[in-house]
């Protein structure tokens, strides 16, 4: 049973999208996140297209317009002044014409470009826009393998927990604990004035987030230096799976557009990453885990990031079925899926940012993966959970045990996912 009938759910989603629309970009939510966030924007376009395809393309164009000369697309674009958010542009000090942060986020853009293009009603517009944007995704992906995999292992590392998109996951605890806190400039958090502190990261984590920012800023945000200088280098299976999927999606677009060089290079990157991916499988835990690059060991933390390889169809059919069974097991332990951390682990916190709560965007990516792996029933069950969760409002995330909406309210990407799921269901009916 879903929370609202589909018509009401879509109308409410459209209202949230419109309230957070700033014309050429959409804020994730008023107050807590008052600028443009990278993967939020790309996933938002998936919902916006059901209302206005042109507006969906604009969302990505605006983000791509702030790509750095080296190819990186930053995690935040500070289009306006707003001191309700910390750390703001003065802390990052990246020297960009429009201020941006200096780190990146999961590269869902390639995947979204293909989906927008292939399912577009306005084919002429879609081809014009996709042709114009594919180069941005391609140079971003090239940047990843040059700057975040300098040894050429085939897998990229994140250098800051915020790059993962799963900011406060238990996955980062061990590596983050090795980041020092000396010399962190005094600061005042803003997130805890918008959201109950029990749903946000602790100060010990914030100190380390800030230490890393200061370290990278001290290196002039020179991406040729950041990787080796960072005490935090983690290879996240979720992040790498997204990059592989996006590379294969831009390859498919490139082939459709006759861009054979671009397509072949993207396929070669993805093939190399696929070959290296086995390193992240843990037989003991029956899922993929993060790899700490500084110690070359797998991190003992079972999270939803370990299910995301399904999104790129990685692993043998046997492994894919094992992951689906594990997802069903987690869903069985909570009322709603998918928890972001194993509910059977003592470190599971159902209300704290990425340490247990369920997120509609992650559900969407995992379900897309389950479906492409031929596990349609498992995918449908995850979609049903997503639509049931909105009884708790269009929240940033949800307690998977109680279904309570948590974090920021009237959240853009939650609304975008609802619009997408409702339309998907209508199409299938
Ligand atoms: C935060 O939590 O403020 C991060 O910027 C999210 O990306």
Short mmCIF file of C-alpha atoms and ligand atoms in Angstrom, two decimals:
data_model
loop_
_atom_site.label_atom_id
_atom_site.label_comp_id
_atom_site.label_asym_id
_atom_site.label_seq_id
_atom_site.Cartn_x
_atom_site.Cartn_y
_atom_site.Cartn_z
CA UNK A 1 0.00 0.00 0.00
CA UNK A 2 1.32 3.44 -0.84
CA UNK A 3 0.91 6.57 1.23
CA UNK A 4 -1.20 8.55 -1.30
CA UNK A 5 -2.91 7.75 -4.55
CA UNK A 6 -0.50 8.28 -7.43
CA UNK A 7 -2.17 11.47 -8.63
CA UNK A 8 -1.81 13.11 -5.20
CA UNK A 9 1.74 11.84 -4.78
CA UNK A 10 2.75 13.32 -8.14
CA UNK A 11 1.06 16.66 -7.40
CA UNK A 12 2.80 16.93 -4.04
CA UNK A 13 6.13 16.02 -5.61
CA UNK A 14 5.63 18.71 -8.26
CA UNK A 15 4.92 21.28 -5.53
CA UNK A 16 8.16 20.46 -3.70
CA UNK A 17 10.15 20.64 -6.95
CA UNK A 18 8.64 24.01 -7.78
CA UNK A 19 9.19 25.45 -4.27
CA UNK A 20 12.89 24.57 -4.45
CA UNK A 21 13.35 25.71 -8.06
CA UNK A 22 15.65 28.74 -8.35
CA UNK A 23 15.18 29.13 -12.11
CA UNK A 24 18.27 27.47 -13.52
CA UNK A 25 19.05 25.15 -10.62
CA UNK A 26 17.20 23.56 -7.72
CA UNK A 27 18.22 23.70 -4.05
CA UNK A 28 17.99 20.36 -2.22
CA UNK A 29 15.91 22.02 0.51
CA UNK A 30 15.47 25.52 1.88
CA UNK A 31 17.65 26.41 4.88
CA UNK A 32 19.85 23.32 5.28
CA UNK A 33 21.14 23.22 1.68
CA UNK A 34 20.61 26.58 -0.04
CA UNK A 35 22.82 26.10 -3.14
CA UNK A 36 23.20 23.63 -6.02
CA UNK A 37 24.52 20.17 -5.15
CA UNK A 38 25.97 17.96 -7.86
CA UNK A 39 24.28 14.56 -7.63
CA UNK A 40 21.14 16.10 -6.15
CA UNK A 41 20.74 18.17 -9.31
CA UNK A 42 21.31 15.30 -11.72
CA UNK A 43 18.84 13.04 -9.93
CA UNK A 44 16.40 15.93 -9.65
CA UNK A 45 16.36 16.19 -13.44
CA UNK A 46 14.90 12.66 -13.54
CA UNK A 47 11.81 13.97 -11.77
CA UNK A 48 11.68 17.36 -13.46
CA UNK A 49 11.48 15.79 -16.92
CA UNK A 50 7.97 14.55 -16.16
CA UNK A 51 6.87 18.15 -15.69
CA UNK A 52 9.07 20.05 -18.14
CA UNK A 53 11.85 18.38 -20.16
CA UNK A 54 13.51 21.67 -21.00
CA UNK A 55 13.82 22.50 -17.31
CA UNK A 56 15.41 19.10 -16.61
CA UNK A 57 18.11 19.75 -19.23
CA UNK A 58 18.73 23.22 -17.75
CA UNK A 59 19.43 21.68 -14.35
CA UNK A 60 22.34 19.71 -15.78
CA UNK A 61 23.53 22.51 -18.04
CA UNK A 62 23.86 24.81 -15.03
CA UNK A 63 25.91 22.24 -13.15
CA UNK A 64 28.13 21.49 -16.15
CA UNK A 65 28.77 25.21 -16.65
CA UNK A 66 30.71 25.16 -13.37
CA UNK A 67 33.06 22.35 -14.34
CA UNK A 68 36.66 23.09 -13.44
CA UNK A 69 39.27 23.44 -16.20
CA UNK A 70 40.83 20.13 -15.06
CA UNK A 71 37.52 18.31 -15.60
CA UNK A 72 36.21 18.04 -12.05
CA UNK A 73 32.57 18.91 -11.49
CA UNK A 74 32.32 20.21 -7.92
CA UNK A 75 29.92 19.01 -5.25
CA UNK A 76 28.46 22.43 -4.49
CA UNK A 77 27.99 25.54 -6.65
CA UNK A 78 27.44 28.58 -4.44
CA UNK A 79 25.23 30.60 -6.78
CA UNK A 80 24.10 33.04 -4.09
CA UNK A 81 25.28 34.36 -0.75
CA UNK A 82 23.70 32.55 2.20
CA UNK A 83 25.31 32.35 5.63
CA UNK A 84 22.81 29.69 6.72
CA UNK A 85 25.22 27.02 5.43
CA UNK A 86 28.65 26.03 6.68
CA UNK A 87 31.30 25.59 5.24
CA UNK A 88 30.62 28.39 2.78
CA UNK A 89 32.73 29.71 -0.13
CA UNK A 90 35.21 31.57 2.09
CA UNK A 91 36.20 28.30 3.78
CA UNK A 92 36.65 26.44 0.49
CA UNK A 93 38.34 29.41 -1.18
CA UNK A 94 38.65 27.62 -4.53
CA UNK A 95 39.04 30.82 -6.54
CA UNK A 96 36.36 29.87 -9.08
CA UNK A 97 34.51 32.73 -10.86
CA UNK A 98 31.28 31.51 -9.26
CA UNK A 99 32.41 30.02 -5.95
CA UNK A 100 32.29 26.23 -5.67
CA UNK A 101 33.45 23.61 -3.21
CA UNK A 102 36.72 21.86 -4.08
CA UNK A 103 35.61 18.24 -3.98
CA UNK A 104 33.25 16.21 -6.12
CA UNK A 105 30.29 13.82 -5.75
CA UNK A 106 29.00 10.55 -7.25
CA UNK A 107 29.04 10.90 -11.06
CA UNK A 108 25.42 10.08 -11.88
CA UNK A 109 25.39 12.65 -14.71
CA UNK A 110 26.24 10.17 -17.49
CA UNK A 111 23.49 7.80 -16.40
CA UNK A 112 20.96 10.65 -16.21
CA UNK A 113 21.94 12.04 -19.63
CA UNK A 114 21.24 8.70 -21.26
CA UNK A 115 17.94 8.21 -19.46
CA UNK A 116 16.78 11.73 -20.30
CA UNK A 117 17.78 11.28 -23.93
CA UNK A 118 16.38 7.81 -24.51
CA UNK A 119 13.04 8.44 -22.84
CA UNK A 120 12.56 12.02 -24.08
CA UNK A 121 9.32 13.10 -25.70
CA UNK A 122 11.08 15.99 -27.41
CA UNK A 123 13.70 14.00 -29.34
CA UNK A 124 15.12 16.99 -31.19
CA UNK A 125 15.76 18.92 -27.99
CA UNK A 126 17.12 15.80 -26.30
CA UNK A 127 19.67 15.13 -29.00
CA UNK A 128 20.81 18.74 -29.07
CA UNK A 129 21.22 18.83 -25.26
CA UNK A 130 22.76 15.38 -24.85
CA UNK A 131 25.28 16.07 -27.63
CA UNK A 132 26.26 19.32 -25.94
CA UNK A 133 26.60 17.78 -22.46
CA UNK A 134 28.29 14.47 -23.17
CA UNK A 135 31.72 16.11 -23.34
CA UNK A 136 31.38 17.45 -19.79
CA UNK A 137 30.62 13.97 -18.45
CA UNK A 138 33.46 12.47 -20.48
CA UNK A 139 36.09 14.94 -19.27
CA UNK A 140 34.86 14.54 -15.69
CA UNK A 141 35.29 10.77 -15.97
CA UNK A 142 38.77 11.16 -17.47
CA UNK A 143 39.62 13.45 -14.58
CA UNK A 144 38.52 10.77 -12.12
CA UNK A 145 40.93 8.15 -13.42
CA UNK A 146 43.79 10.63 -13.73
CA UNK A 147 43.37 12.41 -10.39
CA UNK A 148 41.83 9.74 -8.19
CA UNK A 149 43.59 6.66 -9.49
CA UNK A 150 47.13 7.87 -10.09
CA UNK A 151 48.54 4.33 -9.88
CA UNK A 152 46.17 3.15 -12.60
CA UNK A 153 44.50 0.41 -10.53
CA UNK A 154 41.21 0.84 -12.41
CA UNK A 155 39.31 2.04 -9.32
CA UNK A 156 39.04 5.61 -8.04
CA UNK A 157 39.32 6.78 -4.45
CA UNK A 158 37.30 9.43 -2.69
CA UNK A 159 39.36 11.84 -0.61
CA UNK A 160 36.61 13.23 1.60
CA UNK A 161 33.52 11.49 3.05
CA UNK A 162 31.31 14.15 1.42
CA UNK A 163 32.47 13.00 -2.00
CA UNK A 164 30.75 9.65 -1.46
CA UNK A 165 27.32 11.26 -1.16
CA UNK A 166 26.88 8.86 1.80
CA UNK A 167 28.56 11.47 3.97
CA UNK A 168 28.40 10.05 7.48
CA UNK A 169 28.45 6.32 6.75
CA UNK A 170 30.17 3.92 9.14
CA UNK A 171 32.25 3.06 6.04
CA UNK A 172 34.42 6.11 6.67
CA UNK A 173 34.92 5.80 10.46
CA UNK A 174 38.19 3.90 10.45
CA UNK A 175 39.90 5.96 7.77
CA UNK A 176 38.50 9.20 9.18
CA UNK A 177 39.83 8.34 12.64
CA UNK A 178 43.33 8.61 11.19
CA UNK A 179 42.71 12.17 9.99
CA UNK A 180 44.21 14.58 12.51
CA UNK A 181 42.29 17.51 14.01
CA UNK A 182 45.17 19.80 14.97
CA UNK A 183 45.03 23.25 13.45
CA UNK A 184 41.34 23.15 12.56
CA UNK A 185 40.19 26.76 12.48
CA UNK A 186 37.37 27.64 14.91
CA UNK A 187 33.99 27.20 13.24
CA UNK A 188 30.31 27.24 13.88
CA UNK A 189 28.16 24.54 12.35
CA UNK A 190 24.88 25.58 10.75
CA UNK A 191 23.38 22.17 9.95
CA UNK A 192 22.41 21.55 13.57
CA UNK A 193 20.38 24.76 13.68
CA UNK A 194 18.19 23.40 10.85
CA UNK A 195 18.02 19.73 11.86
CA UNK A 196 17.92 17.86 15.20
CA UNK A 197 21.62 17.18 16.07
CA UNK A 198 20.78 13.53 16.84
CA UNK A 199 20.14 13.08 13.09
CA UNK A 200 23.44 14.68 12.02
CA UNK A 201 27.17 13.82 12.29
CA UNK A 202 29.10 14.31 15.55
CA UNK A 203 31.62 17.12 16.11
CA UNK A 204 34.53 14.63 15.97
CA UNK A 205 33.57 13.92 12.35
CA UNK A 206 33.04 17.59 11.46
CA UNK A 207 36.51 18.47 12.81
CA UNK A 208 38.00 15.92 10.41
CA UNK A 209 35.83 17.03 7.49
CA UNK A 210 37.21 20.51 8.06
CA UNK A 211 40.80 19.35 8.50
CA UNK A 212 40.66 17.71 5.07
CA UNK A 213 39.21 20.86 3.49
CA UNK A 214 41.99 22.96 5.02
CA UNK A 215 44.63 20.47 3.87
CA UNK A 216 43.40 20.55 0.27
CA UNK A 217 42.97 24.31 0.34
CA UNK A 218 46.60 24.56 1.54
CA UNK A 219 47.59 22.73 -1.67
CA UNK A 220 45.76 25.31 -3.77
CA UNK A 221 43.14 22.70 -4.77
CA UNK A 222 45.68 21.29 -7.19
CA UNK A 223 44.21 17.90 -8.07
CA UNK A 224 47.60 16.63 -9.18
CA UNK A 225 48.64 16.80 -5.50
CA UNK A 226 45.49 16.04 -3.51
CA UNK A 227 45.30 12.26 -3.82
CA UNK A 228 48.75 11.43 -2.48
CA UNK A 229 48.58 14.15 0.16
CA UNK A 230 45.31 12.92 1.61
CA UNK A 231 45.33 10.66 4.67
CA UNK A 232 41.80 9.67 3.63
CA UNK A 233 41.69 7.57 0.43
CA UNK A 234 38.79 5.15 0.23
CA UNK A 235 37.67 3.07 -2.74
CA UNK A 236 33.88 2.91 -2.42
CA UNK A 237 32.10 0.14 -4.37
CA UNK A 238 28.98 2.32 -4.70
CA UNK A 239 30.88 5.29 -6.09
CA UNK A 240 32.91 3.19 -8.51
CA UNK A 241 29.81 1.31 -9.69
CA UNK A 242 28.13 4.64 -10.48
CA UNK A 243 31.20 5.74 -12.44
CA UNK A 244 31.26 2.48 -14.41
CA UNK A 245 27.55 2.72 -15.21
CA UNK A 246 27.88 6.36 -16.27
CA UNK A 247 30.88 5.57 -18.45
CA UNK A 248 28.94 2.78 -20.17
CA UNK A 249 25.95 5.09 -20.56
CA UNK A 250 27.98 7.86 -22.20
CA UNK A 251 29.60 5.21 -24.38
CA UNK A 252 26.13 4.15 -25.57
CA UNK A 253 25.24 7.80 -26.25
CA UNK A 254 28.54 8.37 -28.03
CA UNK A 255 27.88 5.36 -30.26
CA UNK A 256 24.39 6.68 -31.07
CA UNK A 257 25.88 10.08 -31.98
CA UNK A 258 28.78 8.72 -34.04
CA UNK A 259 31.33 9.90 -31.46
CA UNK A 260 33.35 6.73 -31.80
CA UNK A 261 36.55 7.91 -30.09
CA UNK A 262 34.72 9.12 -26.99
CA UNK A 263 32.65 5.93 -26.86
CA UNK A 264 35.66 3.60 -27.21
CA UNK A 265 37.61 5.43 -24.50
CA UNK A 266 34.63 5.30 -22.09
CA UNK A 267 34.17 1.57 -22.77
CA UNK A 268 37.88 0.97 -22.13
CA UNK A 269 37.75 2.82 -18.77
CA UNK A 270 34.69 0.84 -17.72
CA UNK A 271 36.24 -2.48 -18.81
CA UNK A 272 39.37 -1.80 -16.78
CA UNK A 273 37.28 -0.88 -13.72
CA UNK A 274 35.14 -4.01 -14.11
CA UNK A 275 38.25 -6.17 -14.18
CA UNK A 276 39.53 -4.56 -10.96
CA UNK A 277 36.20 -4.65 -9.12
CA UNK A 278 36.57 -8.16 -7.67
CA UNK A 279 39.00 -6.73 -5.10
CA UNK A 280 36.00 -5.19 -3.33
CA UNK A 281 34.05 -8.44 -2.86
CA UNK A 282 34.09 -9.99 0.61
CA UNK A 283 33.24 -13.68 0.69
CA UNK A 284 33.01 -13.49 4.47
CA UNK A 285 30.41 -10.71 4.44
CA UNK A 286 28.65 -11.82 1.26
CA UNK A 287 28.72 -8.33 -0.24
CA UNK A 288 31.00 -5.64 -1.59
CA UNK A 289 32.95 -3.54 0.93
CA UNK A 290 35.02 -0.36 0.79
CA UNK A 291 38.77 -0.64 0.41
CA UNK A 292 41.04 1.57 2.48
CA UNK A 293 43.71 2.45 -0.06
CA UNK A 294 46.21 3.63 2.57
CA UNK A 295 46.28 0.19 4.27
CA UNK A 296 45.11 -1.90 1.29
CA UNK A 297 42.49 -3.62 3.46
CA UNK A 298 38.73 -4.02 3.11
CA UNK A 299 36.74 -2.01 5.64
CA UNK A 300 34.56 -4.14 7.94
CA UNK A 301 31.32 -2.25 7.44
CA UNK A 302 28.26 -3.61 5.64
CA UNK A 303 26.36 -0.76 4.05
CA UNK A 304 24.05 -0.09 1.15
CA UNK A 305 27.13 1.08 -0.79
CA UNK A 306 27.93 -2.62 -1.09
CA UNK A 307 24.66 -3.21 -2.95
CA UNK A 308 25.17 -0.44 -5.50
CA UNK A 309 27.41 -2.57 -7.75
CA UNK A 310 24.09 -4.01 -8.96
CA UNK A 311 23.51 -0.62 -10.60
CA UNK A 312 26.34 -1.40 -13.00
CA UNK A 313 25.36 -5.08 -13.28
CA UNK A 314 28.65 -6.08 -11.63
CA UNK A 315 29.32 -9.54 -10.26
CA UNK A 316 28.23 -12.99 -11.33
CA UNK A 317 24.50 -13.84 -11.42
CA UNK A 318 25.11 -15.85 -8.26
CA UNK A 319 26.53 -12.81 -6.46
CA UNK A 320 23.71 -10.62 -7.74
CA UNK A 321 21.17 -13.08 -6.30
CA UNK A 322 23.10 -13.15 -3.03
CA UNK A 323 22.89 -9.35 -2.85
CA UNK A 324 19.15 -9.44 -3.56
CA UNK A 325 18.73 -11.99 -0.75
CA UNK A 326 20.74 -9.76 1.58
CA UNK A 327 18.56 -6.76 0.70
CA UNK A 328 15.44 -8.85 1.44
CA UNK A 329 16.96 -9.88 4.77
CA UNK A 330 17.65 -6.23 5.74
CA UNK A 331 14.15 -5.24 4.66
CA UNK A 332 12.79 -8.04 6.84
CA UNK A 333 14.57 -6.64 9.89
CA UNK A 334 13.09 -3.17 9.41
CA UNK A 335 9.63 -2.13 8.24
CA UNK A 336 10.93 -0.15 5.28
CA UNK A 337 13.94 -0.60 3.06
CA UNK A 338 16.64 -0.13 2.28
CA UNK A 339 18.49 0.72 5.47
CA UNK A 340 21.79 2.42 4.69
CA UNK A 341 23.62 0.25 7.23
CA UNK A 342 23.15 -3.41 8.21
CA UNK A 343 20.34 -3.36 10.80
CA UNK A 344 21.93 -6.36 12.57
CA UNK A 345 25.18 -4.45 13.22
CA UNK A 346 25.46 -2.74 16.65
CA UNK A 347 26.64 0.40 14.82
CA UNK A 348 23.26 0.73 13.06
CA UNK A 349 21.58 4.04 14.05
CA UNK A 350 18.17 4.29 12.35
CA UNK A 351 17.90 8.07 12.71
CA UNK A 352 21.43 9.32 12.12
CA UNK A 353 22.54 10.61 8.73
CA UNK A 354 23.68 7.66 6.56
CA UNK A 355 24.25 5.35 9.55
CA UNK A 356 20.93 3.54 9.14
CA UNK A 357 18.21 5.68 7.49
CA UNK A 358 16.65 4.80 4.14
CA UNK A 359 17.03 7.18 1.18
CA UNK A 360 14.76 7.18 -1.86
CA UNK A 361 17.57 8.00 -4.27
CA UNK A 362 19.62 5.03 -3.15
CA UNK A 363 16.55 2.81 -3.33
CA UNK A 364 16.08 4.00 -6.89
CA UNK A 365 19.65 3.24 -7.98
CA UNK A 366 19.67 -0.18 -6.28
CA UNK A 367 16.26 -1.08 -7.72
CA UNK A 368 17.38 -0.04 -11.19
CA UNK A 369 20.31 -2.40 -10.72
CA UNK A 370 18.15 -5.26 -9.48
CA UNK A 371 15.90 -4.88 -12.52
CA UNK A 372 18.82 -4.84 -14.96
CA UNK A 373 20.14 -8.01 -13.29
CA UNK A 374 16.80 -9.73 -13.99
CA UNK A 375 15.58 -9.46 -10.39
CA UNK A 376 12.41 -7.51 -11.14
CA UNK A 377 10.44 -8.71 -8.16
CA UNK A 378 13.12 -7.54 -5.75
CA UNK A 379 13.24 -4.18 -7.57
CA UNK A 380 9.47 -3.73 -7.28
CA UNK A 381 9.57 -4.46 -3.55
CA UNK A 382 12.13 -1.66 -3.07
CA UNK A 383 10.02 0.78 -5.12
CA UNK A 384 6.98 -0.08 -3.02
CA UNK A 385 8.91 0.71 0.15
CA UNK A 386 9.91 4.09 -1.31
CA UNK A 387 6.32 5.04 -2.05
CA UNK A 388 5.15 3.87 1.38
CA UNK A 389 7.82 6.00 3.05
CA UNK A 390 6.38 9.28 1.81
CA UNK A 391 3.63 8.91 4.41
CA UNK A 392 6.40 10.44 6.57
CA UNK A 393 6.53 13.53 4.27
CA UNK A 394 8.95 14.31 1.42
CA UNK A 395 11.86 14.04 3.82
CA UNK A 396 15.59 13.96 3.16
CA UNK A 397 15.74 10.44 4.65
CA UNK A 398 13.64 8.07 6.75
CA UNK A 399 13.93 5.89 9.80
CA UNK A 400 13.62 2.42 8.23
CA UNK A 401 12.16 0.97 11.42
CA UNK A 402 9.38 3.50 12.06
CA UNK A 403 9.11 5.25 8.67
CA UNK A 404 9.55 8.66 10.34
CA UNK A 405 10.75 11.40 7.96
CA UNK A 406 14.11 12.84 9.08
CA UNK A 407 16.71 15.46 8.20
CA UNK A 408 15.63 18.28 5.87
CA UNK A 409 11.96 18.56 4.93
CA UNK A 410 10.32 19.16 1.51
CA UNK A 411 13.35 17.59 -0.07
CA UNK A 412 13.93 17.96 -3.79
CA UNK A 413 15.42 14.60 -4.70
CA UNK A 414 12.85 12.71 -2.68
CA UNK A 415 10.16 14.54 -4.67
CA UNK A 416 12.00 13.81 -7.91
CA UNK A 417 12.12 10.11 -7.12
CA UNK A 418 8.41 10.07 -6.29
CA UNK A 419 7.56 11.76 -9.61
CA UNK A 420 9.77 9.24 -11.39
CA UNK A 421 8.32 6.19 -9.62
CA UNK A 422 4.72 7.25 -10.10
CA UNK A 423 5.28 7.81 -13.83
CA UNK A 424 7.16 4.52 -14.12
CA UNK A 425 4.24 2.73 -12.53
CA UNK A 426 1.76 4.43 -14.86
CA UNK A 427 3.84 3.37 -17.86
CA UNK A 428 4.00 -0.24 -16.67
CA UNK A 429 0.23 -0.42 -16.02
C1 LIG B 1 26.96 18.73 4.12
O1 LIG B 1 26.41 17.85 4.82
O2 LIG B 1 26.93 19.90 4.42
C2 LIG B 1 27.64 18.35 2.88
O3 LIG B 1 28.03 19.43 2.15
C3 LIG B 1 26.77 17.55 2.03
O4 LIG B 1 27.30 17.41 0.76
#
